[in-house]
Amino acid sequence: MLTIDKFDFAGKKVFVRVDFNVPLDDKFNITDDTRIRAALPTLKKIVADGGALIIASHLGRPKGATDKFSLKHILPQVSKLLGVAIEFADDCMGEATAKKCAALKAGEVLLLENLRFYAEEEGKARGLADDASDDAKAAAKKAIKESQKEFTKTLASYANVYVNDAFGTAHRAHASTALIADYFDAEHKLFGFLMQKEIDAVEKVMKDTARPFTAIMGGSKVSSKIDIIENLLGKVDNLIIVGGMSFTFSKALGGNIGSSLCEEDKLDLALELLEKAKKNNVKLLIAEDAKIANSFSNDAESKFADADNIENGWLGLDIGPKAEAEFAEVIKNSKTILWNGPAGVFEFSNFAHGSLVLAEAIVAATEKGAFSLVGGGDSVACVNKFGFADKVSYVSTGGGALLEFIEGKELPGIKAIRGY
Ligand code: AMP
């Protein structure tokens, strides 16, 4: 398979799908440009090689063309970070855009307008009334799939090389993230640096695993992490369950959890997962103690209690010192670590200590040679908050895409290029 480090883009016209879905304030200032920075190595390499670069992305969830979601707002920052002037095409379709793409020369860069201004990008019909008949829905679905083919073909016609560097959307079979790859042969489609790094990191954890392998799953809900936990139970040596979701397990085991977060309809499932862990020889660890509060607030009265003996009216908002010590020990002795989800309500300074202790243990294990992957929204926010982002092996940029990849699902954006 082609790899970007060895590919020479000189004289090539390159369509790069990036994920520039950055947050903007109400004056259209970018409040966090991490996603743009993450794509820079790929974009810089193409320009430096002497390729003509066409950049395409989505921004937000527009229902049609609207100024609010125009990529023109991010053009100055992309241009500044890339260090070259960038031309803008105010439509990703149309004759004028096709001409701009055709005229683009070596070393020049063109940014296309938001791909999601067209329903064809996602391939989902828009504007259907909620009470539309099944026939009308089926007809609309058929029509959008047909016009999606034309849309995809047009995007593909702009270039002779396709690069996908949008890991954040790799779990979507959209026109520009997956379908477009069919218009390029194996010698003319490849992953960008970011995409390659994300794939390598996940495969190092899930396939090329150094043992012991410890996964730490936290956050608020078991329901959003069931598939991951199930898949991990076939791979890990230790599974540490923390955060709000641990109380569903404590309750399932007969504990009193007071007013802590609990998904009553997932109690049986928690028991099944515990059973599966036993069968697979996986050590499933649930916090022995908790830091409890008398309300969901940073200023609440707080104290430590056994996690299975929480008084009514009190709720667990963090793990306690016994759990911190036990989990830190397991983490420090691990060779592969995956962290998804905080140990407590880390946004409240009084309930962030458990997450900090876990993060410190991950950093210590990494210093001793372990491979640590941190990913999925809030654990990334945690390592950033504690200033540890460059002290773990890899911090993923993907939310949903990362989670689906760890669940063991095939990601359309990856399969479209390498075939699996
Ligand atoms: P998730 O989006 O499922 O990964 O959950 C992340 C959120 O879980 C964060 O905003 C945390 O504040 C929250 N969280 C972690 N521990 C608890 C807890 N014990 N009770 C309530 N929320 C929690």
PDB file of N, CA and C in Angstrom, residues 145-194:
ATOM      1  N   LYS A 145     -29.408   8.911  -3.512  1.00  0.00           N
ATOM      2  CA  LYS A 145     -28.308   7.968  -3.795  1.00  0.00           C
ATOM      3  C   LYS A 145     -27.848   8.132  -5.252  1.00  0.00           C
ATOM      4  N   GLU A 146     -28.831   8.361  -6.150  1.00  0.00           N
ATOM      5  CA  GLU A 146     -28.486   8.577  -7.562  1.00  0.00           C
ATOM      6  C   GLU A 146     -27.679   9.860  -7.733  1.00  0.00           C
ATOM      7  N   SER A 147     -28.189  10.962  -7.143  1.00  0.00           N
ATOM      8  CA  SER A 147     -27.476  12.226  -7.349  1.00  0.00           C
ATOM      9  C   SER A 147     -26.147  12.237  -6.584  1.00  0.00           C
ATOM     10  N   GLN A 148     -26.059  11.391  -5.550  1.00  0.00           N
ATOM     11  CA  GLN A 148     -24.777  11.303  -4.832  1.00  0.00           C
ATOM     12  C   GLN A 148     -23.674  10.758  -5.747  1.00  0.00           C
ATOM     13  N   LYS A 149     -24.056   9.867  -6.653  1.00  0.00           N
ATOM     14  CA  LYS A 149     -23.056   9.309  -7.584  1.00  0.00           C
ATOM     15  C   LYS A 149     -22.454  10.423  -8.436  1.00  0.00           C
ATOM     16  N   GLU A 150     -23.327  11.297  -8.959  1.00  0.00           N
ATOM     17  CA  GLU A 150     -22.859  12.410  -9.798  1.00  0.00           C
ATOM     18  C   GLU A 150     -21.970  13.361  -8.999  1.00  0.00           C
ATOM     19  N   PHE A 151     -22.414  13.650  -7.779  1.00  0.00           N
ATOM     20  CA  PHE A 151     -21.666  14.545  -6.878  1.00  0.00           C
ATOM     21  C   PHE A 151     -20.257  13.982  -6.636  1.00  0.00           C
ATOM     22  N   THR A 152     -20.204  12.707  -6.310  1.00  0.00           N
ATOM     23  CA  THR A 152     -18.916  12.059  -5.996  1.00  0.00           C
ATOM     24  C   THR A 152     -18.007  12.073  -7.222  1.00  0.00           C
ATOM     25  N   LYS A 153     -18.606  11.757  -8.371  1.00  0.00           N
ATOM     26  CA  LYS A 153     -17.834  11.708  -9.614  1.00  0.00           C
ATOM     27  C   LYS A 153     -17.251  13.092  -9.926  1.00  0.00           C
ATOM     28  N   THR A 154     -18.044  14.118  -9.677  1.00  0.00           N
ATOM     29  CA  THR A 154     -17.564  15.482  -9.934  1.00  0.00           C
ATOM     30  C   THR A 154     -16.397  15.826  -9.016  1.00  0.00           C
ATOM     31  N   LEU A 155     -16.516  15.510  -7.722  1.00  0.00           N
ATOM     32  CA  LEU A 155     -15.398  15.780  -6.810  1.00  0.00           C
ATOM     33  C   LEU A 155     -14.139  15.051  -7.283  1.00  0.00           C
ATOM     34  N   ALA A 156     -14.330  13.792  -7.663  1.00  0.00           N
ATOM     35  CA  ALA A 156     -13.179  12.984  -8.093  1.00  0.00           C
ATOM     36  C   ALA A 156     -12.532  13.550  -9.352  1.00  0.00           C
ATOM     37  N   SER A 157     -13.356  14.205 -10.203  1.00  0.00           N
ATOM     38  CA  SER A 157     -12.836  14.697 -11.490  1.00  0.00           C
ATOM     39  C   SER A 157     -11.864  15.869 -11.312  1.00  0.00           C
ATOM     40  N   TYR A 158     -11.853  16.472 -10.124  1.00  0.00           N
ATOM     41  CA  TYR A 158     -10.982  17.637  -9.911  1.00  0.00           C
ATOM     42  C   TYR A 158      -9.498  17.267  -9.827  1.00  0.00           C
ATOM     43  N   ALA A 159      -9.200  15.995  -9.495  1.00  0.00           N
ATOM     44  CA  ALA A 159      -7.811  15.646  -9.149  1.00  0.00           C
ATOM     45  C   ALA A 159      -7.406  14.293  -9.712  1.00  0.00           C
ATOM     46  N   ASN A 160      -6.094  13.991  -9.656  1.00  0.00           N
ATOM     47  CA  ASN A 160      -5.679  12.637 -10.036  1.00  0.00           C
ATOM     48  C   ASN A 160      -5.107  11.829  -8.876  1.00  0.00           C
ATOM     49  N   VAL A 161      -5.067  12.467  -7.686  1.00  0.00           N
ATOM     50  CA  VAL A 161      -4.679  11.717  -6.486  1.00  0.00           C
ATOM     51  C   VAL A 161      -5.671  12.077  -5.383  1.00  0.00           C
ATOM     52  N   TYR A 162      -6.076  11.060  -4.597  1.00  0.00           N
ATOM     53  CA  TYR A 162      -6.993  11.297  -3.474  1.00  0.00           C
ATOM     54  C   TYR A 162      -6.286  10.957  -2.161  1.00  0.00           C
ATOM     55  N   VAL A 163      -6.333  11.907  -1.230  1.00  0.00           N
ATOM     56  CA  VAL A 163      -5.750  11.672   0.097  1.00  0.00           C
ATOM     57  C   VAL A 163      -6.842  11.869   1.142  1.00  0.00           C
ATOM     58  N   ASN A 164      -6.987  10.899   2.026  1.00  0.00           N
ATOM     59  CA  ASN A 164      -7.936  11.060   3.124  1.00  0.00           C
ATOM     60  C   ASN A 164      -7.160  11.291   4.417  1.00  0.00           C
ATOM     61  N   ASP A 165      -7.359  12.463   5.011  1.00  0.00           N
ATOM     62  CA  ASP A 165      -6.697  12.763   6.290  1.00  0.00           C
ATOM     63  C   ASP A 165      -7.735  13.172   7.335  1.00  0.00           C
ATOM     64  N   ALA A 166      -8.975  12.740   7.120  1.00  0.00           N
ATOM     65  CA  ALA A 166     -10.072  13.153   8.000  1.00  0.00           C
ATOM     66  C   ALA A 166     -10.488  11.992   8.899  1.00  0.00           C
ATOM     67  N   PHE A 167      -9.664  11.699   9.906  1.00  0.00           N
ATOM     68  CA  PHE A 167      -9.980  10.565  10.779  1.00  0.00           C
ATOM     69  C   PHE A 167     -11.321  10.764  11.488  1.00  0.00           C
ATOM     70  N   GLY A 168     -11.611  12.024  11.840  1.00  0.00           N
ATOM     71  CA  GLY A 168     -12.855  12.321  12.566  1.00  0.00           C
ATOM     72  C   GLY A 168     -14.114  11.862  11.850  1.00  0.00           C
ATOM     73  N   THR A 169     -14.035  11.717  10.515  1.00  0.00           N
ATOM     74  CA  THR A 169     -15.223  11.271   9.765  1.00  0.00           C
ATOM     75  C   THR A 169     -14.998   9.902   9.110  1.00  0.00           C
ATOM     76  N   ALA A 170     -13.970   9.200   9.555  1.00  0.00           N
ATOM     77  CA  ALA A 170     -13.645   7.906   8.928  1.00  0.00           C
ATOM     78  C   ALA A 170     -14.733   6.859   9.130  1.00  0.00           C
ATOM     79  N   HIS A 171     -15.603   7.070  10.130  1.00  0.00           N
ATOM     80  CA  HIS A 171     -16.673   6.089  10.370  1.00  0.00           C
ATOM     81  C   HIS A 171     -17.921   6.398   9.544  1.00  0.00           C
ATOM     82  N   ARG A 172     -17.819   7.377   8.656  1.00  0.00           N
ATOM     83  CA  ARG A 172     -18.968   7.729   7.809  1.00  0.00           C
ATOM     84  C   ARG A 172     -18.678   7.354   6.354  1.00  0.00           C
ATOM     85  N   ALA A 173     -19.662   6.716   5.714  1.00  0.00           N
ATOM     86  CA  ALA A 173     -19.501   6.364   4.292  1.00  0.00           C
ATOM     87  C   ALA A 173     -20.038   7.504   3.439  1.00  0.00           C
ATOM     88  N   HIS A 174     -19.411   8.668   3.565  1.00  0.00           N
ATOM     89  CA  HIS A 174     -19.863   9.833   2.814  1.00  0.00           C
ATOM     90  C   HIS A 174     -19.142   9.919   1.468  1.00  0.00           C
ATOM     91  N   ALA A 175     -19.659  10.841   0.610  1.00  0.00           N
ATOM     92  CA  ALA A 175     -19.099  10.961  -0.738  1.00  0.00           C
ATOM     93  C   ALA A 175     -17.594  11.224  -0.694  1.00  0.00           C
ATOM     94  N   SER A 176     -17.178  12.235   0.066  1.00  0.00           N
ATOM     95  CA  SER A 176     -15.770  12.649   0.028  1.00  0.00           C
ATOM     96  C   SER A 176     -14.878  11.865   0.986  1.00  0.00           C
ATOM     97  N   THR A 177     -15.489  11.078   1.893  1.00  0.00           N
ATOM     98  CA  THR A 177     -14.661  10.344   2.854  1.00  0.00           C
ATOM     99  C   THR A 177     -14.450   8.888   2.458  1.00  0.00           C
ATOM    100  N   ALA A 178     -15.329   8.369   1.613  1.00  0.00           N
ATOM    101  CA  ALA A 178     -15.209   6.954   1.264  1.00  0.00           C
ATOM    102  C   ALA A 178     -15.539   6.679  -0.204  1.00  0.00           C
ATOM    103  N   LEU A 179     -16.737   7.124  -0.652  1.00  0.00           N
ATOM    104  CA  LEU A 179     -17.199   6.746  -2.005  1.00  0.00           C
ATOM    105  C   LEU A 179     -16.248   7.226  -3.096  1.00  0.00           C
ATOM    106  N   ILE A 180     -15.682   8.393  -2.904  1.00  0.00           N
ATOM    107  CA  ILE A 180     -14.790   8.994  -3.904  1.00  0.00           C
ATOM    108  C   ILE A 180     -13.576   8.106  -4.214  1.00  0.00           C
ATOM    109  N   ALA A 181     -13.159   7.313  -3.229  1.00  0.00           N
ATOM    110  CA  ALA A 181     -11.946   6.501  -3.403  1.00  0.00           C
ATOM    111  C   ALA A 181     -12.081   5.507  -4.553  1.00  0.00           C
ATOM    112  N   ASP A 182     -13.326   5.114  -4.876  1.00  0.00           N
ATOM    113  CA  ASP A 182     -13.537   4.168  -5.985  1.00  0.00           C
ATOM    114  C   ASP A 182     -13.117   4.741  -7.335  1.00  0.00           C
ATOM    115  N   TYR A 183     -13.004   6.047  -7.421  1.00  0.00           N
ATOM    116  CA  TYR A 183     -12.630   6.680  -8.693  1.00  0.00           C
ATOM    117  C   TYR A 183     -11.114   6.790  -8.871  1.00  0.00           C
ATOM    118  N   PHE A 184     -10.368   6.284  -7.886  1.00  0.00           N
ATOM    119  CA  PHE A 184      -8.905   6.331  -7.976  1.00  0.00           C
ATOM    120  C   PHE A 184      -8.367   4.906  -7.820  1.00  0.00           C
ATOM    121  N   ASP A 185      -7.346   4.542  -8.632  1.00  0.00           N
ATOM    122  CA  ASP A 185      -6.797   3.195  -8.470  1.00  0.00           C
ATOM    123  C   ASP A 185      -5.818   3.170  -7.291  1.00  0.00           C
ATOM    124  N   ALA A 186      -5.365   1.976  -6.951  1.00  0.00           N
ATOM    125  CA  ALA A 186      -4.551   1.793  -5.744  1.00  0.00           C
ATOM    126  C   ALA A 186      -3.283   2.643  -5.731  1.00  0.00           C
ATOM    127  N   GLU A 187      -2.826   3.029  -6.939  1.00  0.00           N
ATOM    128  CA  GLU A 187      -1.596   3.835  -7.011  1.00  0.00           C
ATOM    129  C   GLU A 187      -1.871   5.322  -6.822  1.00  0.00           C
ATOM    130  N   HIS A 188      -3.135   5.672  -6.694  1.00  0.00           N
ATOM    131  CA  HIS A 188      -3.473   7.098  -6.636  1.00  0.00           C
ATOM    132  C   HIS A 188      -4.393   7.457  -5.473  1.00  0.00           C
ATOM    133  N   LYS A 189      -4.398   6.629  -4.433  1.00  0.00           N
ATOM    134  CA  LYS A 189      -5.167   7.004  -3.237  1.00  0.00           C
ATOM    135  C   LYS A 189      -4.389   6.549  -2.005  1.00  0.00           C
ATOM    136  N   LEU A 190      -4.397   7.383  -1.003  1.00  0.00           N
ATOM    137  CA  LEU A 190      -3.614   7.072   0.194  1.00  0.00           C
ATOM    138  C   LEU A 190      -4.107   7.853   1.406  1.00  0.00           C
ATOM    139  N   PHE A 191      -3.652   7.397   2.592  1.00  0.00           N
ATOM    140  CA  PHE A 191      -3.969   8.104   3.825  1.00  0.00           C
ATOM    141  C   PHE A 191      -2.995   9.253   4.015  1.00  0.00           C
ATOM    142  N   GLY A 192      -3.476  10.325   4.660  1.00  0.00           N
ATOM    143  CA  GLY A 192      -2.586  11.396   5.079  1.00  0.00           C
ATOM    144  C   GLY A 192      -1.863  10.983   6.351  1.00  0.00           C
ATOM    145  N   PHE A 193      -0.933  11.824   6.800  1.00  0.00           N
ATOM    146  CA  PHE A 193      -0.136  11.501   7.990  1.00  0.00           C
ATOM    147  C   PHE A 193      -1.006  11.295   9.235  1.00  0.00           C
ATOM    148  N   LEU A 194      -2.007  12.156   9.407  1.00  0.00           N
ATOM    149  CA  LEU A 194      -2.835  12.072  10.614  1.00  0.00           C
ATOM    150  C   LEU A 194      -3.605  10.751  10.645  1.00  0.00           C
TER     151      LEU A 194
END
